[in-house]
């Protein structure tokens, strides 16, 4: 566990309580990587930290990173993006599920209408830090931020999306059947061309799955107009970041959204989609359900399906009974909402 900063330090303890209540057979170790540690001794990731995580642990549960006292955000970059890049966690899996009609800002949208997943490329794109600044501070300043797209990286994430589609069902038990690639290949033609070619090739290997395509701008409009049409969406690092905050809005907000950073067969990392939310940090206000659902995702990944399902069912019950934090219409604090889920898990 790496709770990190801000509300990460409040929601991860709730997720831990719930994991323990579920009876999952896991031994938990906590690491203090984050802004406090960085400000104390300038350490972001201890020497050999990623190798240690990969060697000694089966999975990593993370809160969030980002602290107003660290203006450069260097610790978040080195810890969070460090794990994704250096541990090669290439698939950022972000399920989008509406648990209850009351949580969705769209008219007449119910749980049966919103059950899709975004597969975000997690190790390339504009996040690689390729580029630089030239003549900084002058009138001739130039900044470049390069968009790196490798054949290997594009192919493995697209293949991951098709494999995911083949192997996973929707919540109602029906099979998944469509993979939609989201890009901006009409304007970003070099990278977009590569994604288009690879998508065509890989989709031909999965004749039973319907391949689809949308430009990212049109997809944003469709996502709020008719989210029912989506099944599995595959996209690059930056578009994946943006559309999953939008998609979180459909689920009741950032407090509800879970994610996994996965490399099949390697130590993978699980974190809620939200950040450290400095304005509400330390106030017992943050919604712990995104972190709790993330813990359930982690347990499922580790093969503990029963424990995972018990936790998901308990969160669903909490939502139905409005035993929630204020952001989704309840009146409980972070601790109390987490505690309610613990009791529900224990009695199931
Ligand atoms: P944020 O996700 O922290 O907050 C966005 C909005 O959502 C805020 O209004 C916040 O109050 C609300 N919110 C988020 N999580 C919530 C929860 N669990 N319960 C209730 N409300 C919640 O995004 P931001 O404000 O853009 O960023 C704040 C900091 O977090 C920045 O430093 C940013 O870089 C960092 N960040 C980190 C991660 C991560 O570690 N994975 C993700 C996103 C942002
Ligand atoms: C996320 C976050 C990160 C990202 C930030 C904190 C670098 O927004 O996990 O969605 O952009 O990937
Ligand atoms: Mn984000």
GROMACS .gro file of C-alpha atoms and ligand atoms in nm:
model
  405
    1UNK     CA    1   0.000   0.000   0.000
    2UNK     CA    2   0.116   0.347  -0.086
    3UNK     CA    3  -0.155   0.588   0.035
    4UNK     CA    4   0.039   0.891  -0.095
    5UNK     CA    5  -0.099   1.241  -0.046
    6UNK     CA    6  -0.417   1.429   0.044
    7UNK     CA    7  -0.731   1.216   0.038
    8UNK     CA    8  -0.520   0.916  -0.063
    9UNK     CA    9  -0.426   0.896   0.306
   10UNK     CA   10  -0.796   0.887   0.399
   11UNK     CA   11  -0.942   0.654   0.139
   12UNK     CA   12  -0.672   0.383   0.144
   13UNK     CA   13  -0.727   0.305   0.516
   14UNK     CA   14  -1.097   0.251   0.432
   15UNK     CA   15  -1.006   0.015   0.149
   16UNK     CA   16  -0.774  -0.172   0.387
   17UNK     CA   17  -1.048  -0.211   0.652
   18UNK     CA   18  -1.277  -0.354   0.385
   19UNK     CA   19  -1.010  -0.594   0.248
   20UNK     CA   20  -0.956  -0.722   0.602
   21UNK     CA   21  -1.331  -0.759   0.662
   22UNK     CA   22  -1.365  -0.960   0.340
   23UNK     CA   23  -1.137  -1.229   0.483
   24UNK     CA   24  -0.903  -1.202   0.185
   25UNK     CA   25  -0.579  -1.380   0.262
   26UNK     CA   26  -0.340  -1.093   0.198
   27UNK     CA   27  -0.050  -0.955   0.399
   28UNK     CA   28  -0.030  -0.577   0.370
   29UNK     CA   29   0.280  -0.361   0.397
   30UNK     CA   30   0.263   0.018   0.391
   31UNK     CA   31   0.513   0.254   0.229
   32UNK     CA   32   0.530   0.627   0.303
   33UNK     CA   33   0.623   0.743  -0.048
   34UNK     CA   34   0.462   1.080  -0.114
   35UNK     CA   35   0.490   1.451  -0.050
   36UNK     CA   36   0.555   1.435   0.328
   37UNK     CA   37   0.847   1.197   0.278
   38UNK     CA   38   0.980   1.403  -0.013
   39UNK     CA   39   0.967   1.724   0.189
   40UNK     CA   40   1.137   1.549   0.481
   41UNK     CA   41   1.430   1.382   0.306
   42UNK     CA   42   1.399   1.454  -0.068
   43UNK     CA   43   1.326   1.089  -0.143
   44UNK     CA   44   1.062   1.019  -0.405
   45UNK     CA   45   1.131   0.651  -0.474
   46UNK     CA   46   1.389   0.484  -0.250
   47UNK     CA   47   1.688   0.322  -0.420
   48UNK     CA   48   1.576   0.007  -0.599
   49UNK     CA   49   1.214   0.078  -0.498
   50UNK     CA   50   1.048  -0.050  -0.814
   51UNK     CA   51   1.262  -0.366  -0.822
   52UNK     CA   52   1.167  -0.424  -0.457
   53UNK     CA   53   0.795  -0.388  -0.535
   54UNK     CA   54   0.819  -0.626  -0.830
   55UNK     CA   55   1.022  -0.879  -0.630
   56UNK     CA   56   0.846  -0.878  -0.294
   57UNK     CA   57   0.480  -0.807  -0.373
   58UNK     CA   58   0.196  -0.950  -0.582
   59UNK     CA   59   0.009  -0.621  -0.619
   60UNK     CA   60   0.029  -0.255  -0.518
   61UNK     CA   61  -0.262  -0.048  -0.384
   62UNK     CA   62  -0.211   0.324  -0.430
   63UNK     CA   63  -0.404   0.632  -0.311
   64UNK     CA   64  -0.309   0.951  -0.495
   65UNK     CA   65  -0.017   1.188  -0.536
   66UNK     CA   66  -0.018   1.567  -0.560
   67UNK     CA   67   0.048   1.827  -0.293
   68UNK     CA   68   0.037   2.205  -0.319
   69UNK     CA   69   0.368   2.222  -0.127
   70UNK     CA   70   0.545   2.044  -0.412
   71UNK     CA   71   0.482   2.281  -0.699
   72UNK     CA   72   0.684   2.081  -0.954
   73UNK     CA   73   0.483   1.766  -0.883
   74UNK     CA   74   0.814   1.583  -0.918
   75UNK     CA   75   0.731   1.322  -0.655
   76UNK     CA   76   0.403   1.230  -0.827
   77UNK     CA   77   0.582   1.199  -1.156
   78UNK     CA   78   0.858   0.983  -1.016
   79UNK     CA   79   0.636   0.761  -0.802
   80UNK     CA   80   0.315   0.724  -1.002
   81UNK     CA   81   0.440   0.758  -1.358
   82UNK     CA   82   0.755   0.578  -1.241
   83UNK     CA   83   0.554   0.271  -1.143
   84UNK     CA   84   0.357   0.277  -1.467
   85UNK     CA   85   0.663   0.322  -1.689
   86UNK     CA   86   0.945   0.144  -1.509
   87UNK     CA   87   0.734  -0.155  -1.407
   88UNK     CA   88   0.592  -0.153  -1.762
   89UNK     CA   89   0.227  -0.155  -1.648
   90UNK     CA   90   0.108  -0.094  -1.998
   91UNK     CA   91  -0.266  -0.147  -1.963
   92UNK     CA   92  -0.460   0.106  -1.759
   93UNK     CA   93  -0.796  -0.060  -1.714
   94UNK     CA   94  -1.071   0.178  -1.611
   95UNK     CA   95  -1.416   0.019  -1.579
   96UNK     CA   96  -1.712   0.253  -1.609
   97UNK     CA   97  -2.020   0.120  -1.432
   98UNK     CA   98  -2.324   0.297  -1.301
   99UNK     CA   99  -2.428   0.137  -0.971
  100UNK     CA  100  -2.754   0.323  -0.925
  101UNK     CA  101  -2.978   0.549  -1.131
  102UNK     CA  102  -2.948   0.820  -0.863
  103UNK     CA  103  -2.575   0.865  -0.933
  104UNK     CA  104  -2.594   0.952  -1.303
  105UNK     CA  105  -2.638   1.311  -1.421
  106UNK     CA  106  -2.804   1.188  -1.742
  107UNK     CA  107  -3.181   1.164  -1.766
  108UNK     CA  108  -3.319   0.809  -1.765
  109UNK     CA  109  -2.981   0.634  -1.750
  110UNK     CA  110  -2.974   0.325  -1.531
  111UNK     CA  111  -2.715   0.059  -1.444
  112UNK     CA  112  -2.808  -0.143  -1.754
  113UNK     CA  113  -2.709   0.152  -1.973
  114UNK     CA  114  -2.357   0.221  -1.846
  115UNK     CA  115  -2.120  -0.073  -1.829
  116UNK     CA  116  -1.814  -0.020  -2.044
  117UNK     CA  117  -1.441  -0.022  -1.993
  118UNK     CA  118  -1.162   0.206  -2.110
  119UNK     CA  119  -0.829   0.041  -2.190
  120UNK     CA  120  -0.576   0.323  -2.176
  121UNK     CA  121  -0.221   0.287  -2.310
  122UNK     CA  122  -0.011   0.358  -2.001
  123UNK     CA  123   0.359   0.369  -2.097
  124UNK     CA  124   0.394   0.596  -2.401
  125UNK     CA  125   0.229   0.890  -2.575
  126UNK     CA  126   0.286   1.244  -2.455
  127UNK     CA  127   0.359   1.115  -2.103
  128UNK     CA  128   0.714   0.994  -2.183
  129UNK     CA  129   0.869   1.332  -2.107
  130UNK     CA  130   1.039   1.343  -2.447
  131UNK     CA  131   1.091   1.701  -2.555
  132UNK     CA  132   1.241   2.005  -2.397
  133UNK     CA  133   1.249   2.378  -2.354
  134UNK     CA  134   1.484   2.599  -2.551
  135UNK     CA  135   1.561   2.967  -2.485
  136UNK     CA  136   1.347   2.954  -2.172
  137UNK     CA  137   1.231   3.290  -2.043
  138UNK     CA  138   1.302   3.473  -2.366
  139UNK     CA  139   1.067   3.595  -2.635
  140UNK     CA  140   1.201   3.315  -2.855
  141UNK     CA  141   1.117   3.036  -2.610
  142UNK     CA  142   1.029   2.699  -2.764
  143UNK     CA  143   0.871   2.408  -2.580
  144UNK     CA  144   0.822   2.067  -2.737
  145UNK     CA  145   0.634   1.769  -2.592
  146UNK     CA  146   0.670   1.469  -2.811
  147UNK     CA  147   0.411   1.201  -2.869
  148UNK     CA  148   0.586   0.863  -2.866
  149UNK     CA  149   0.400   0.572  -3.025
  150UNK     CA  150   0.583   0.246  -3.082
  151UNK     CA  151   0.462  -0.043  -3.291
  152UNK     CA  152   0.514  -0.273  -2.993
  153UNK     CA  153   0.331  -0.044  -2.751
  154UNK     CA  154   0.035   0.020  -2.978
  155UNK     CA  155  -0.001  -0.344  -3.074
  156UNK     CA  156   0.008  -0.479  -2.720
  157UNK     CA  157  -0.256  -0.238  -2.588
  158UNK     CA  158  -0.490  -0.301  -2.880
  159UNK     CA  159  -0.445  -0.675  -2.839
  160UNK     CA  160  -0.510  -0.638  -2.464
  161UNK     CA  161  -0.842  -0.467  -2.545
  162UNK     CA  162  -0.952  -0.749  -2.776
  163UNK     CA  163  -0.846  -1.015  -2.527
  164UNK     CA  164  -1.031  -0.829  -2.251
  165UNK     CA  165  -1.342  -0.812  -2.469
  166UNK     CA  166  -1.324  -1.184  -2.540
  167UNK     CA  167  -1.270  -1.289  -2.179
  168UNK     CA  168  -1.494  -1.058  -1.980
  169UNK     CA  169  -1.867  -1.035  -1.949
  170UNK     CA  170  -2.085  -0.739  -1.866
  171UNK     CA  171  -2.233  -0.713  -1.518
  172UNK     CA  172  -2.564  -0.852  -1.643
  173UNK     CA  173  -2.385  -1.166  -1.766
  174UNK     CA  174  -2.406  -1.087  -2.137
  175UNK     CA  175  -2.087  -1.118  -2.343
  176UNK     CA  176  -1.881  -0.820  -2.452
  177UNK     CA  177  -1.870  -0.788  -2.830
  178UNK     CA  178  -1.727  -0.454  -2.947
  179UNK     CA  179  -1.388  -0.284  -2.933
  180UNK     CA  180  -1.381   0.082  -3.027
  181UNK     CA  181  -1.056   0.264  -3.094
  182UNK     CA  182  -1.059   0.631  -3.002
  183UNK     CA  183  -0.795   0.854  -3.163
  184UNK     CA  184  -0.739   1.183  -3.342
  185UNK     CA  185  -0.598   1.036  -3.662
  186UNK     CA  186  -0.762   1.305  -3.875
  187UNK     CA  187  -0.525   1.566  -3.731
  188UNK     CA  188  -0.240   1.368  -3.573
  189UNK     CA  189  -0.173   1.165  -3.885
  190UNK     CA  190   0.166   1.007  -3.808
  191UNK     CA  191   0.074   0.852  -3.476
  192UNK     CA  192  -0.289   0.808  -3.578
  193UNK     CA  193  -0.183   0.623  -3.892
  194UNK     CA  194   0.012   0.372  -3.687
  195UNK     CA  195  -0.281   0.314  -3.451
  196UNK     CA  196  -0.518   0.276  -3.748
  197UNK     CA  197  -0.298   0.020  -3.924
  198UNK     CA  198  -0.238  -0.186  -3.613
  199UNK     CA  199  -0.606  -0.177  -3.515
  200UNK     CA  200  -0.702  -0.311  -3.857
  201UNK     CA  201  -0.448  -0.592  -3.834
  202UNK     CA  202  -0.526  -0.699  -3.479
  203UNK     CA  203  -0.904  -0.676  -3.523
  204UNK     CA  204  -0.879  -0.921  -3.816
  205UNK     CA  205  -0.759  -1.182  -3.566
  206UNK     CA  206  -1.084  -1.149  -3.369
  207UNK     CA  207  -1.361  -1.197  -3.628
  208UNK     CA  208  -1.625  -1.250  -3.357
  209UNK     CA  209  -1.559  -0.899  -3.213
  210UNK     CA  210  -1.695  -0.590  -3.389
  211UNK     CA  211  -1.424  -0.327  -3.441
  212UNK     CA  212  -1.536   0.035  -3.423
  213UNK     CA  213  -1.370   0.375  -3.442
  214UNK     CA  214  -1.444   0.727  -3.320
  215UNK     CA  215  -1.245   1.046  -3.313
  216UNK     CA  216  -1.195   1.156  -2.954
  217UNK     CA  217  -1.395   1.478  -2.991
  218UNK     CA  218  -1.699   1.296  -3.127
  219UNK     CA  219  -1.659   1.028  -2.862
  220UNK     CA  220  -1.686   1.288  -2.584
  221UNK     CA  221  -2.016   1.405  -2.725
  222UNK     CA  222  -2.146   1.048  -2.762
  223UNK     CA  223  -2.040   0.960  -2.410
  224UNK     CA  224  -2.277   1.212  -2.258
  225UNK     CA  225  -2.546   1.172  -2.522
  226UNK     CA  226  -2.567   0.793  -2.545
  227UNK     CA  227  -2.321   0.597  -2.329
  228UNK     CA  228  -2.520   0.277  -2.390
  229UNK     CA  229  -2.336   0.220  -2.717
  230UNK     CA  230  -1.993   0.166  -2.557
  231UNK     CA  231  -1.843  -0.169  -2.466
  232UNK     CA  232  -1.458  -0.173  -2.473
  233UNK     CA  233  -1.276   0.149  -2.569
  234UNK     CA  234  -0.903   0.145  -2.643
  235UNK     CA  235  -0.705   0.467  -2.667
  236UNK     CA  236  -0.372   0.638  -2.605
  237UNK     CA  237  -0.238   0.766  -2.276
  238UNK     CA  238  -0.366   1.124  -2.285
  239UNK     CA  239  -0.707   1.063  -2.439
  240UNK     CA  240  -0.751   0.778  -2.191
  241UNK     CA  241  -0.679   1.014  -1.904
  242UNK     CA  242  -0.930   1.271  -2.024
  243UNK     CA  243  -1.217   1.047  -2.125
  244UNK     CA  244  -1.201   0.852  -1.799
  245UNK     CA  245  -1.265   1.165  -1.592
  246UNK     CA  246  -1.559   1.235  -1.822
  247UNK     CA  247  -1.672   0.874  -1.779
  248UNK     CA  248  -1.631   0.907  -1.401
  249UNK     CA  249  -1.894   1.179  -1.423
  250UNK     CA  250  -2.142   0.922  -1.555
  251UNK     CA  251  -2.076   0.698  -1.252
  252UNK     CA  252  -2.136   0.962  -0.986
  253UNK     CA  253  -1.806   1.147  -1.003
  254UNK     CA  254  -1.439   1.085  -0.939
  255UNK     CA  255  -1.513   0.942  -0.597
  256UNK     CA  256  -1.665   0.632  -0.760
  257UNK     CA  257  -1.410   0.540  -1.027
  258UNK     CA  258  -1.164   0.249  -0.993
  259UNK     CA  259  -0.865   0.148  -1.201
  260UNK     CA  260  -0.587  -0.103  -1.247
  261UNK     CA  261  -0.244  -0.056  -1.403
  262UNK     CA  262  -0.169  -0.397  -1.539
  263UNK     CA  263   0.100  -0.600  -1.708
  264UNK     CA  264  -0.027  -0.957  -1.725
  265UNK     CA  265   0.201  -1.179  -1.519
  266UNK     CA  266   0.384  -0.894  -1.347
  267UNK     CA  267   0.322  -0.713  -1.019
  268UNK     CA  268   0.040  -0.472  -1.107
  269UNK     CA  269  -0.079  -0.152  -0.942
  270UNK     CA  270  -0.433  -0.050  -0.849
  271UNK     CA  271  -0.549   0.306  -0.774
  272UNK     CA  272  -0.870   0.505  -0.776
  273UNK     CA  273  -0.899   0.738  -1.078
  274UNK     CA  274  -0.922   1.049  -0.863
  275UNK     CA  275  -0.634   1.264  -0.738
  276UNK     CA  276  -0.538   1.392  -0.396
  277UNK     CA  277  -0.817   1.657  -0.388
  278UNK     CA  278  -0.630   1.909  -0.168
  279UNK     CA  279  -0.936   2.128  -0.090
  280UNK     CA  280  -1.121   1.844   0.082
  281UNK     CA  281  -0.819   1.657   0.222
  282UNK     CA  282  -0.809   1.595   0.596
  283UNK     CA  283  -1.179   1.678   0.639
  284UNK     CA  284  -1.324   1.325   0.646
  285UNK     CA  285  -1.523   1.420   0.334
  286UNK     CA  286  -1.365   1.217   0.054
  287UNK     CA  287  -1.566   0.936  -0.099
  288UNK     CA  288  -1.382   0.610  -0.022
  289UNK     CA  289  -1.585   0.395  -0.265
  290UNK     CA  290  -1.350   0.447  -0.564
  291UNK     CA  291  -1.063   0.319  -0.350
  292UNK     CA  292  -1.274   0.036  -0.208
  293UNK     CA  293  -1.386  -0.073  -0.557
  294UNK     CA  294  -1.021  -0.050  -0.663
  295UNK     CA  295  -0.932  -0.290  -0.380
  296UNK     CA  296  -1.203  -0.526  -0.510
  297UNK     CA  297  -1.050  -0.505  -0.856
  298UNK     CA  298  -0.711  -0.589  -0.708
  299UNK     CA  299  -0.846  -0.892  -0.523
  300UNK     CA  300  -1.017  -1.016  -0.840
  301UNK     CA  301  -0.686  -0.977  -1.023
  302UNK     CA  302  -0.522  -1.187  -0.751
  303UNK     CA  303  -0.782  -1.459  -0.801
  304UNK     CA  304  -0.988  -1.380  -0.489
  305UNK     CA  305  -1.318  -1.360  -0.672
  306UNK     CA  306  -1.545  -1.428  -0.374
  307UNK     CA  307  -1.391  -1.157  -0.160
  308UNK     CA  308  -1.400  -0.916  -0.452
  309UNK     CA  309  -1.766  -0.983  -0.526
  310UNK     CA  310  -1.861  -0.947  -0.158
  311UNK     CA  311  -1.699  -0.603  -0.151
  312UNK     CA  312  -1.867  -0.488  -0.473
  313UNK     CA  313  -2.204  -0.606  -0.346
  314UNK     CA  314  -2.154  -0.417  -0.019
  315UNK     CA  315  -2.069  -0.092  -0.199
  316UNK     CA  316  -2.375  -0.137  -0.419
  317UNK     CA  317  -2.590  -0.180  -0.107
  318UNK     CA  318  -2.438   0.131   0.051
  319UNK     CA  319  -2.521   0.330  -0.260
  320UNK     CA  320  -2.877   0.196  -0.270
  321UNK     CA  321  -2.931   0.282   0.097
  322UNK     CA  322  -2.758   0.621   0.060
  323UNK     CA  323  -2.496   0.530   0.321
  324UNK     CA  324  -2.251   0.749   0.134
  325UNK     CA  325  -2.045   1.065   0.146
  326UNK     CA  326  -2.187   1.401   0.039
  327UNK     CA  327  -2.049   1.407  -0.315
  328UNK     CA  328  -2.300   1.137  -0.411
  329UNK     CA  329  -2.587   1.257  -0.200
  330UNK     CA  330  -2.532   1.097   0.142
  331UNK     CA  331  -2.439   1.252   0.473
  332UNK     CA  332  -2.165   1.021   0.603
  333UNK     CA  333  -1.797   1.099   0.647
  334UNK     CA  334  -1.518   0.901   0.479
  335UNK     CA  335  -1.467   0.688   0.790
  336UNK     CA  336  -1.835   0.624   0.845
  337UNK     CA  337  -1.904   0.531   0.481
  338UNK     CA  338  -1.606   0.292   0.492
  339UNK     CA  339  -1.727   0.155   0.824
  340UNK     CA  340  -2.075   0.091   0.682
  341UNK     CA  341  -1.925  -0.112   0.397
  342UNK     CA  342  -1.713  -0.307   0.647
  343UNK     CA  343  -2.026  -0.402   0.845
  344UNK     CA  344  -2.209  -0.499   0.529
  345UNK     CA  345  -1.916  -0.719   0.416
  346UNK     CA  346  -1.896  -0.882   0.758
  347UNK     CA  347  -2.267  -0.966   0.755
  348UNK     CA  348  -2.266  -1.111   0.403
  349LIG     P1  349  -0.883   1.550  -0.814
  349LIG     O1  350  -0.926   1.418  -0.867
  349LIG     O2  351  -0.798   1.546  -0.695
  349LIG     O3  352  -1.013   1.637  -0.782
  349LIG     C1  353  -1.104   1.679  -0.883
  349LIG     C2  354  -1.240   1.710  -0.820
  349LIG     O4  355  -1.303   1.590  -0.778
  349LIG     C3  356  -1.231   1.798  -0.695
  349LIG     O5  357  -1.348   1.877  -0.692
  349LIG     C4  358  -1.234   1.698  -0.582
  349LIG     O6  359  -1.281   1.751  -0.461
  349LIG     C5  360  -1.327   1.591  -0.638
  349LIG     N1  361  -1.292   1.458  -0.587
  349LIG     C6  362  -1.187   1.381  -0.627
  349LIG     N2  363  -1.185   1.267  -0.558
  349LIG     C7  364  -1.290   1.271  -0.472
  349LIG     C8  365  -1.340   1.181  -0.375
  349LIG     N3  366  -1.283   1.063  -0.351
  349LIG     N4  367  -1.450   1.218  -0.305
  349LIG     C9  368  -1.510   1.335  -0.328
  349LIG     N5  369  -1.467   1.424  -0.420
  349LIG    C10  370  -1.358   1.392  -0.491
  349LIG     O7  371  -0.812   1.625  -0.934
  349LIG     P2  372  -0.736   1.768  -0.939
  349LIG     O8  373  -0.804   1.862  -0.847
  349LIG     O9  374  -0.725   1.800  -1.079
  349LIG    O10  375  -0.591   1.736  -0.883
  349LIG    C11  376  -0.549   1.748  -0.747
  349LIG    C12  377  -0.411   1.687  -0.734
  349LIG    O11  378  -0.418   1.546  -0.755
  349LIG    C13  379  -0.310   1.738  -0.836
  349LIG    O12  380  -0.185   1.745  -0.773
  349LIG    C14  381  -0.309   1.631  -0.943
  349LIG    O13  382  -0.189   1.626  -1.017
  349LIG    C15  383  -0.327   1.508  -0.859
  349LIG     N6  384  -0.382   1.391  -0.928
  349LIG    C16  385  -0.329   1.270  -0.893
  349LIG    C17  386  -0.381   1.155  -0.945
  349LIG    C18  387  -0.322   1.025  -0.904
  349LIG    O14  388  -0.238   1.020  -0.816
  349LIG     N7  389  -0.364   0.914  -0.961
  349LIG    C19  390  -0.493   1.161  -1.030
  349LIG    C20  391  -0.545   1.285  -1.063
  349LIG    C21  392  -0.490   1.400  -1.010
  350LIG     C1  393  -0.457   0.982  -1.358
  350LIG     C2  394  -0.389   1.114  -1.326
  350LIG     C3  395  -0.244   1.112  -1.372
  350LIG     C4  396  -0.245   1.091  -1.522
  350LIG     C5  397  -0.164   1.237  -1.332
  350LIG     C6  398  -0.164   1.260  -1.185
  350LIG     C7  399  -0.024   1.233  -1.385
  350LIG     O1  400  -0.460   1.219  -1.382
  350LIG     O2  401  -0.411   0.878  -1.310
  350LIG     O3  402  -0.561   0.983  -1.427
  350LIG     O4  403  -0.258   1.186  -1.599
  350LIG     O5  404  -0.230   0.976  -1.562
  351LIG    MN1  405  -0.651   1.161  -1.466
   0.00000   0.00000   0.00000
